[in-house]
Amino acid sequence: MAAKQPPPLMKKHSQTDLVSRLKTRKILGVGGEDDDGEVHRSKISQVLGNEIKFAVREPLGLRVWQFLSAMLFSSVAIMALALPDQLYDAVFDGAEVTSKTPIRLYGGALLSISLIMWNALYTAEKVIIRWTLLTEACYFGVQSLVVTATLAETGLMSLGTLLLLASRLLFVIVSIYYYYQVGRKPKKV
């Protein structure tokens, strides 16, 4: 009795069968978009992450601006702590200082902000860079309002104070520019 031979088995080539490939990728959870809009090519890249996603594309001149800001904050803080009379005289031409304590407190606050600025200079995290830029913009904006209100109260107007106000407004604009540039979503490559 001759047994009937079963038909030869056909091997399925899943690499060429698109439906099978799609089902496999769906089971693995790759190929579709995740919450951030990333399309992962493999399970390994999905688990390990994409290092390009974490790289900050820094706007041109950002680190120079951070360095200049940290230097400015540090130098004004040291001047306010060590030489409060001269700092007050430089801002409000010829006005008499009644108490050095508020100027020294101002110097202490500036020194604290400058330490944050120096630490932000060495970080690559977008959130920290943006917060320091926003802090800087808010500080310069508030300082401009305070100087303007003081000038309105005292009636003293000089070229030095006008230059101070103009420079502070310029610093606000530059800080806000970098704040938005760092916060932009990078273009897909």
PDB file of C-alpha atoms in Angstrom:
ATOM      1  CA  MET A   1       0.000   0.000   0.000  1.00  0.00           C
ATOM      2  CA  ALA A   2       1.513   3.042  -1.166  1.00  0.00           C
ATOM      3  CA  ALA A   3       0.848   5.944   1.086  1.00  0.00           C
ATOM      4  CA  LYS A   4      -0.078   9.111  -0.577  1.00  0.00           C
ATOM      5  CA  GLN A   5       2.596  11.753  -0.279  1.00  0.00           C
ATOM      6  CA  PRO A   6       1.358  15.005   1.284  1.00  0.00           C
ATOM      7  CA  PRO A   7       1.758  18.058  -0.882  1.00  0.00           C
ATOM      8  CA  PRO A   8       5.032  19.939  -0.315  1.00  0.00           C
ATOM      9  CA  LEU A   9       4.789  22.659   2.287  1.00  0.00           C
ATOM     10  CA  MET A  10       4.907  26.162   0.984  1.00  0.00           C
ATOM     11  CA  LYS A  11       7.060  28.438   3.052  1.00  0.00           C
ATOM     12  CA  LYS A  12       5.551  31.813   3.607  1.00  0.00           C
ATOM     13  CA  HIS A  13       7.890  34.711   3.030  1.00  0.00           C
ATOM     14  CA  SER A  14       6.696  37.274   5.541  1.00  0.00           C
ATOM     15  CA  GLN A  15       9.166  39.832   4.275  1.00  0.00           C
ATOM     16  CA  THR A  16       7.419  39.976   0.949  1.00  0.00           C
ATOM     17  CA  ASP A  17       3.909  39.543   2.336  1.00  0.00           C
ATOM     18  CA  LEU A  18       2.899  43.128   3.192  1.00  0.00           C
ATOM     19  CA  VAL A  19      -0.187  42.201   5.213  1.00  0.00           C
ATOM     20  CA  SER A  20       1.841  39.848   7.417  1.00  0.00           C
ATOM     21  CA  ARG A  21       4.539  42.486   7.883  1.00  0.00           C
ATOM     22  CA  LEU A  22       1.962  45.077   8.870  1.00  0.00           C
ATOM     23  CA  LYS A  23       0.389  42.710  11.411  1.00  0.00           C
ATOM     24  CA  THR A  24       3.794  41.899  12.908  1.00  0.00           C
ATOM     25  CA  ARG A  25       4.731  45.584  13.229  1.00  0.00           C
ATOM     26  CA  LYS A  26       1.355  46.340  14.803  1.00  0.00           C
ATOM     27  CA  ILE A  27       1.823  43.561  17.381  1.00  0.00           C
ATOM     28  CA  LEU A  28       5.324  44.860  18.181  1.00  0.00           C
ATOM     29  CA  GLY A  29       4.009  48.405  18.394  1.00  0.00           C
ATOM     30  CA  VAL A  30       6.350  49.943  15.848  1.00  0.00           C
ATOM     31  CA  GLY A  31       5.715  51.855  12.670  1.00  0.00           C
ATOM     32  CA  GLY A  32       2.946  54.048  14.059  1.00  0.00           C
ATOM     33  CA  GLU A  33       3.252  57.472  15.630  1.00  0.00           C
ATOM     34  CA  ASP A  34       3.714  57.808  19.371  1.00  0.00           C
ATOM     35  CA  ASP A  35       2.491  60.678  21.585  1.00  0.00           C
ATOM     36  CA  ASP A  36       5.308  62.974  20.431  1.00  0.00           C
ATOM     37  CA  GLY A  37       4.657  62.327  16.747  1.00  0.00           C
ATOM     38  CA  GLU A  38       7.769  60.152  16.396  1.00  0.00           C
ATOM     39  CA  VAL A  39       7.654  57.196  14.007  1.00  0.00           C
ATOM     40  CA  HIS A  40       9.863  54.415  15.331  1.00  0.00           C
ATOM     41  CA  ARG A  41      11.529  52.161  12.787  1.00  0.00           C
ATOM     42  CA  SER A  42      12.197  49.325  15.235  1.00  0.00           C
ATOM     43  CA  LYS A  43      11.358  48.170  18.734  1.00  0.00           C
ATOM     44  CA  ILE A  44      14.942  48.882  19.793  1.00  0.00           C
ATOM     45  CA  SER A  45      14.732  52.555  18.800  1.00  0.00           C
ATOM     46  CA  GLN A  46      11.360  52.764  20.528  1.00  0.00           C
ATOM     47  CA  VAL A  47      12.706  51.344  23.805  1.00  0.00           C
ATOM     48  CA  LEU A  48      16.060  53.147  23.786  1.00  0.00           C
ATOM     49  CA  GLY A  49      14.698  56.384  22.435  1.00  0.00           C
ATOM     50  CA  ASN A  50      15.923  58.679  19.745  1.00  0.00           C
ATOM     51  CA  GLU A  51      18.862  60.822  20.832  1.00  0.00           C
ATOM     52  CA  ILE A  52      18.111  63.417  18.147  1.00  0.00           C
ATOM     53  CA  LYS A  53      14.875  64.160  19.980  1.00  0.00           C
ATOM     54  CA  PHE A  54      16.815  65.246  23.080  1.00  0.00           C
ATOM     55  CA  ALA A  55      19.429  67.336  21.319  1.00  0.00           C
ATOM     56  CA  VAL A  56      18.752  71.032  21.622  1.00  0.00           C
ATOM     57  CA  ARG A  57      19.245  72.970  18.456  1.00  0.00           C
ATOM     58  CA  GLU A  58      20.612  76.134  19.898  1.00  0.00           C
ATOM     59  CA  PRO A  59      20.007  79.427  18.162  1.00  0.00           C
ATOM     60  CA  LEU A  60      23.100  81.248  16.991  1.00  0.00           C
ATOM     61  CA  GLY A  61      24.631  83.301  19.789  1.00  0.00           C
ATOM     62  CA  LEU A  62      22.612  81.782  22.641  1.00  0.00           C
ATOM     63  CA  ARG A  63      25.632  80.724  24.702  1.00  0.00           C
ATOM     64  CA  VAL A  64      27.306  84.118  24.151  1.00  0.00           C
ATOM     65  CA  TRP A  65      24.128  85.836  25.347  1.00  0.00           C
ATOM     66  CA  GLN A  66      23.963  83.576  28.406  1.00  0.00           C
ATOM     67  CA  PHE A  67      27.606  84.327  29.216  1.00  0.00           C
ATOM     68  CA  LEU A  68      27.126  88.096  28.827  1.00  0.00           C
ATOM     69  CA  SER A  69      23.993  87.978  30.987  1.00  0.00           C
ATOM     70  CA  ALA A  70      25.739  86.028  33.731  1.00  0.00           C
ATOM     71  CA  MET A  71      28.657  88.486  33.645  1.00  0.00           C
ATOM     72  CA  LEU A  72      26.287  91.486  33.770  1.00  0.00           C
ATOM     73  CA  PHE A  73      24.291  90.089  36.687  1.00  0.00           C
ATOM     74  CA  SER A  74      27.462  89.150  38.597  1.00  0.00           C
ATOM     75  CA  SER A  75      29.202  92.480  38.090  1.00  0.00           C
ATOM     76  CA  VAL A  76      26.163  94.579  39.060  1.00  0.00           C
ATOM     77  CA  ALA A  77      25.571  92.322  42.091  1.00  0.00           C
ATOM     78  CA  ILE A  78      29.167  92.719  43.285  1.00  0.00           C
ATOM     79  CA  MET A  79      28.993  96.469  42.732  1.00  0.00           C
ATOM     80  CA  ALA A  80      25.710  96.698  44.679  1.00  0.00           C
ATOM     81  CA  LEU A  81      27.170  94.703  47.551  1.00  0.00           C
ATOM     82  CA  ALA A  82      30.556  96.408  47.712  1.00  0.00           C
ATOM     83  CA  LEU A  83      29.894  99.922  46.390  1.00  0.00           C
ATOM     84  CA  PRO A  84      26.205 100.790  46.881  1.00  0.00           C
ATOM     85  CA  ASP A  85      26.791 104.557  46.810  1.00  0.00           C
ATOM     86  CA  GLN A  86      28.526 104.489  43.441  1.00  0.00           C
ATOM     87  CA  LEU A  87      25.881 102.201  41.895  1.00  0.00           C
ATOM     88  CA  TYR A  88      23.053 104.474  43.050  1.00  0.00           C
ATOM     89  CA  ASP A  89      24.927 107.536  41.811  1.00  0.00           C
ATOM     90  CA  ALA A  90      25.515 105.902  38.401  1.00  0.00           C
ATOM     91  CA  VAL A  91      21.810 105.166  37.944  1.00  0.00           C
ATOM     92  CA  PHE A  92      20.295 108.297  39.494  1.00  0.00           C
ATOM     93  CA  ASP A  93      22.748 111.092  38.721  1.00  0.00           C
ATOM     94  CA  GLY A  94      23.598 113.014  41.862  1.00  0.00           C
ATOM     95  CA  ALA A  95      20.733 111.764  44.026  1.00  0.00           C
ATOM     96  CA  GLU A  96      21.590 111.249  47.681  1.00  0.00           C
ATOM     97  CA  VAL A  97      21.541 107.720  49.116  1.00  0.00           C
ATOM     98  CA  THR A  98      19.513 107.582  52.326  1.00  0.00           C
ATOM     99  CA  SER A  99      20.191 103.943  53.188  1.00  0.00           C
ATOM    100  CA  LYS A 100      22.601 101.357  51.790  1.00  0.00           C
ATOM    101  CA  THR A 101      20.631  98.348  53.022  1.00  0.00           C
ATOM    102  CA  PRO A 102      18.078  98.192  50.152  1.00  0.00           C
ATOM    103  CA  ILE A 103      20.866  98.461  47.588  1.00  0.00           C
ATOM    104  CA  ARG A 104      22.801  95.662  49.271  1.00  0.00           C
ATOM    105  CA  LEU A 105      19.667  93.494  49.410  1.00  0.00           C
ATOM    106  CA  TYR A 106      19.244  94.160  45.697  1.00  0.00           C
ATOM    107  CA  GLY A 107      22.861  93.028  45.203  1.00  0.00           C
ATOM    108  CA  GLY A 108      22.199  89.825  47.125  1.00  0.00           C
ATOM    109  CA  ALA A 109      19.143  89.045  45.006  1.00  0.00           C
ATOM    110  CA  LEU A 110      21.125  89.754  41.828  1.00  0.00           C
ATOM    111  CA  LEU A 111      23.940  87.496  43.019  1.00  0.00           C
ATOM    112  CA  SER A 112      21.431  84.669  43.485  1.00  0.00           C
ATOM    113  CA  ILE A 113      20.052  85.176  39.989  1.00  0.00           C
ATOM    114  CA  SER A 114      23.589  85.311  38.584  1.00  0.00           C
ATOM    115  CA  LEU A 115      24.372  81.897  40.117  1.00  0.00           C
ATOM    116  CA  ILE A 116      21.353  80.489  38.306  1.00  0.00           C
ATOM    117  CA  MET A 117      22.564  82.132  35.079  1.00  0.00           C
ATOM    118  CA  TRP A 118      26.046  80.623  35.459  1.00  0.00           C
ATOM    119  CA  ASN A 119      24.587  77.149  36.011  1.00  0.00           C
ATOM    120  CA  ALA A 120      22.253  77.501  33.023  1.00  0.00           C
ATOM    121  CA  LEU A 121      25.257  78.276  30.852  1.00  0.00           C
ATOM    122  CA  TYR A 122      26.491  74.696  31.283  1.00  0.00           C
ATOM    123  CA  THR A 123      23.234  72.821  30.769  1.00  0.00           C
ATOM    124  CA  ALA A 124      21.734  71.387  27.598  1.00  0.00           C
ATOM    125  CA  GLU A 125      18.171  71.056  28.897  1.00  0.00           C
ATOM    126  CA  LYS A 126      15.721  73.236  27.025  1.00  0.00           C
ATOM    127  CA  VAL A 127      13.447  73.775  30.009  1.00  0.00           C
ATOM    128  CA  ILE A 128      16.214  75.152  32.219  1.00  0.00           C
ATOM    129  CA  ILE A 129      17.538  77.408  29.457  1.00  0.00           C
ATOM    130  CA  ARG A 130      14.038  78.736  28.756  1.00  0.00           C
ATOM    131  CA  TRP A 131      13.293  79.397  32.437  1.00  0.00           C
ATOM    132  CA  THR A 132      16.497  81.360  32.887  1.00  0.00           C
ATOM    133  CA  LEU A 133      15.779  83.409  29.771  1.00  0.00           C
ATOM    134  CA  LEU A 134      12.252  84.096  31.017  1.00  0.00           C
ATOM    135  CA  THR A 135      13.619  85.052  34.450  1.00  0.00           C
ATOM    136  CA  GLU A 136      16.028  87.441  32.792  1.00  0.00           C
ATOM    137  CA  ALA A 137      13.320  89.014  30.618  1.00  0.00           C
ATOM    138  CA  CYS A 138      11.006  89.459  33.619  1.00  0.00           C
ATOM    139  CA  TYR A 139      13.801  90.966  35.710  1.00  0.00           C
ATOM    140  CA  PHE A 140      14.740  93.499  33.032  1.00  0.00           C
ATOM    141  CA  GLY A 141      11.067  94.336  32.401  1.00  0.00           C
ATOM    142  CA  VAL A 142      10.364  94.939  36.086  1.00  0.00           C
ATOM    143  CA  GLN A 143      13.584  96.928  36.450  1.00  0.00           C
ATOM    144  CA  SER A 144      12.543  99.147  33.547  1.00  0.00           C
ATOM    145  CA  LEU A 145       9.168  99.798  35.193  1.00  0.00           C
ATOM    146  CA  VAL A 146      10.758 100.571  38.576  1.00  0.00           C
ATOM    147  CA  VAL A 147      13.320 102.966  37.094  1.00  0.00           C
ATOM    148  CA  THR A 148      10.602 104.696  35.054  1.00  0.00           C
ATOM    149  CA  ALA A 149       8.371 105.082  38.128  1.00  0.00           C
ATOM    150  CA  THR A 150      11.287 106.423  40.181  1.00  0.00           C
ATOM    151  CA  LEU A 151      12.160 108.926  37.476  1.00  0.00           C
ATOM    152  CA  ALA A 152       8.528 110.049  37.338  1.00  0.00           C
ATOM    153  CA  GLU A 153       8.476 110.536  41.139  1.00  0.00           C
ATOM    154  CA  THR A 154      11.765 112.372  41.445  1.00  0.00           C
ATOM    155  CA  GLY A 155      11.667 114.245  38.179  1.00  0.00           C
ATOM    156  CA  LEU A 156      15.370 113.568  37.575  1.00  0.00           C
ATOM    157  CA  MET A 157      16.077 112.809  33.958  1.00  0.00           C
ATOM    158  CA  SER A 158      19.579 112.265  32.638  1.00  0.00           C
ATOM    159  CA  LEU A 159      21.288 110.732  29.671  1.00  0.00           C
ATOM    160  CA  GLY A 160      22.580 107.894  31.868  1.00  0.00           C
ATOM    161  CA  THR A 161      19.112 106.843  32.992  1.00  0.00           C
ATOM    162  CA  LEU A 162      17.752 107.032  29.458  1.00  0.00           C
ATOM    163  CA  LEU A 163      20.606 104.813  28.266  1.00  0.00           C
ATOM    164  CA  LEU A 164      19.884 102.430  31.156  1.00  0.00           C
ATOM    165  CA  LEU A 165      16.210 102.205  30.179  1.00  0.00           C
ATOM    166  CA  ALA A 166      17.027 101.708  26.488  1.00  0.00           C
ATOM    167  CA  SER A 167      19.544  98.964  27.285  1.00  0.00           C
ATOM    168  CA  ARG A 168      17.079  97.192  29.604  1.00  0.00           C
ATOM    169  CA  LEU A 169      14.388  97.203  26.932  1.00  0.00           C
ATOM    170  CA  LEU A 170      16.909  95.824  24.442  1.00  0.00           C
ATOM    171  CA  PHE A 171      17.804  93.062  26.941  1.00  0.00           C
ATOM    172  CA  VAL A 172      14.108  92.199  27.319  1.00  0.00           C
ATOM    173  CA  ILE A 173      13.725  91.880  23.538  1.00  0.00           C
ATOM    174  CA  VAL A 174      16.841  89.725  23.118  1.00  0.00           C
ATOM    175  CA  SER A 175      15.918  87.448  26.046  1.00  0.00           C
ATOM    176  CA  ILE A 176      12.382  86.925  24.724  1.00  0.00           C
ATOM    177  CA  TYR A 177      13.754  86.225  21.239  1.00  0.00           C
ATOM    178  CA  TYR A 178      16.037  83.476  22.560  1.00  0.00           C
ATOM    179  CA  TYR A 179      13.241  82.189  24.809  1.00  0.00           C
ATOM    180  CA  TYR A 180      11.020  81.564  21.785  1.00  0.00           C
ATOM    181  CA  GLN A 181      13.868  80.261  19.626  1.00  0.00           C
ATOM    182  CA  VAL A 182      14.862  77.637  22.204  1.00  0.00           C
ATOM    183  CA  GLY A 183      11.207  76.617  22.618  1.00  0.00           C
ATOM    184  CA  ARG A 184      10.544  76.030  18.931  1.00  0.00           C
ATOM    185  CA  LYS A 185       9.915  72.476  17.828  1.00  0.00           C
ATOM    186  CA  PRO A 186      12.785  71.213  15.697  1.00  0.00           C
ATOM    187  CA  LYS A 187      12.104  70.511  12.054  1.00  0.00           C
ATOM    188  CA  LYS A 188      11.829  66.838  11.130  1.00  0.00           C
ATOM    189  CA  VAL A 189      14.877  65.619   9.280  1.00  0.00           C
TER     190      VAL A 189
END
